[in-house]
Amino acid sequence: MSPSFALEVCSFNIQSCVIAERAGAARVELCDNPVEGGTTPSYGTIKKVRERISIRLYPIIRPRSGNYYYDDEDFSILEEDIRICRELGCDGISVGVQTVTGHIDVERFKRIVEWAYPMGVTCNRAFDATPDPFQALEDIIAAGCERVLTSGQAGAAPDAGMLLGKLVQQANGGISIMPGAGVRSANLKKLIEESGAYEYHTSARKIIPDPMTFQNLQVTDKGNLYLADEDELKAIMAIMSGFLI
């Protein structure tokens, strides 16, 4: 019997969210600022995405780029953004919080889970910046999170299949280990075999050519427009649908 797999798509715009739903994804992690790992999307973006898609929506709650050690001002912004997501009807949030030593801040995480209720809470890749992933997993379980998004503390999840497998065994069904970062259809089968995880995270993103007919080449701060690759997402879903372990 095939296991029940789920795909989460990291989306940086409403168009990618629509593509994710059309391709069969179970959930969207909605982010802004792809260049620096994702920050909290705007109120308007969250609202319009919630109105547009019916699959589960988990905005990232990250008030700034950089580390996950927040001062009181950052933490108050985080609280307000969680309230907004709850009021807009989001299904959950993706968030992380650390102490200055890099460990999971259990007490603050417990407060986050309380603020978010009844939404679910995914611990984002703050997990990958901790000194001991096995202790971090116990801390995240104690805080009340439902899953961990992780590359296995490597640059890309497919490079850490064995460690991810150990985390899945440690979790023992009490929390979902969701490999993410560098997950593609070309490496998914091997990653499933090594990790034994049932949820996977990808952006499957591609750069969209700029359609503007005029461009000032002296202006270099515009960045790129990324869009989820629907064919790649469908290829990932096909692998999940046909996989037996």
XYZ file of N, CA, C and O in Angstrom, residues 134 137-138 141 161-177 193-198:
108
model
N 19.339 16.757 17.161
C 18.538 15.795 17.919
C 17.931 16.438 19.163
O 16.767 16.198 19.501
N 15.176 18.824 17.952
C 13.926 18.141 17.657
C 13.107 17.927 18.925
O 11.900 18.165 18.940
N 13.754 17.510 20.007
C 13.042 17.323 21.275
C 12.469 18.654 21.775
O 11.352 18.710 22.295
N 9.379 19.545 19.676
C 8.247 18.712 20.103
C 7.662 19.262 21.398
O 6.447 19.389 21.552
N 20.316 12.784 3.471
C 19.267 11.779 3.589
C 19.406 10.896 4.813
O 18.410 10.544 5.459
N 20.632 10.528 5.169
C 20.826 9.620 6.296
C 20.479 10.300 7.624
O 19.826 9.697 8.487
N 20.918 11.548 7.800
C 20.569 12.272 9.020
C 19.059 12.504 9.091
O 18.446 12.359 10.157
N 18.462 12.835 7.976
C 17.016 13.024 7.955
C 16.303 11.738 8.364
O 15.299 11.762 9.080
N 16.848 10.598 7.929
C 16.278 9.320 8.324
C 16.353 9.095 9.821
O 15.411 8.566 10.429
N 17.452 9.495 10.438
C 17.589 9.373 11.891
C 16.585 10.271 12.616
O 16.031 9.893 13.648
N 16.369 11.459 12.070
C 15.386 12.371 12.671
C 13.972 11.812 12.553
O 13.168 11.926 13.482
N 13.667 11.198 11.403
C 12.354 10.573 11.230
C 12.157 9.461 12.256
O 11.093 9.329 12.873
N 13.206 8.663 12.478
C 13.123 7.589 13.470
C 12.944 8.157 14.877
O 12.143 7.647 15.670
N 13.670 9.217 15.191
C 13.552 9.842 16.516
C 12.147 10.416 16.713
O 11.568 10.287 17.799
N 11.614 11.039 15.678
C 10.275 11.636 15.785
C 9.214 10.565 16.013
O 8.220 10.808 16.706
N 9.389 9.400 15.406
C 8.528 8.237 15.636
C 7.043 8.563 15.463
O 6.196 8.112 16.235
N 6.755 9.396 14.471
C 5.367 9.732 14.183
C 4.771 10.824 15.049
O 3.644 11.270 14.818
N 5.530 11.281 16.059
C 5.002 12.315 16.942
C 5.044 13.702 16.343
O 4.325 14.602 16.785
N 5.865 13.875 15.334
C 5.987 15.146 14.628
C 6.505 14.816 13.235
O 7.240 13.837 13.060
N 6.108 15.579 12.236
C 6.532 15.301 10.872
C 7.888 15.943 10.589
O 8.106 17.118 10.901
N 8.784 15.174 10.004
C 10.048 15.696 9.495
C 9.850 15.931 8.004
O 9.593 14.994 7.243
N 13.818 7.204 -0.138
C 14.387 5.930 0.314
C 15.288 6.112 1.530
O 15.269 5.299 2.460
N 16.074 7.182 1.550
C 17.020 7.399 2.646
C 16.353 7.955 3.895
O 16.712 7.583 5.021
N 15.392 8.849 3.714
C 14.825 9.544 4.875
C 13.598 8.852 5.455
O 13.358 8.898 6.661
N 12.778 8.263 4.599
C 11.528 7.682 5.071
C 10.486 8.720 5.443
O 9.482 8.397 6.085
N 10.692 9.965 5.033
C 9.734 11.027 5.341
C 8.538 10.950 4.391
O 8.627 10.377 3.298
N 7.432 11.551 4.813
C 6.214 11.535 4.013
C 5.775 12.925 3.556
O 4.856 13.044 2.748
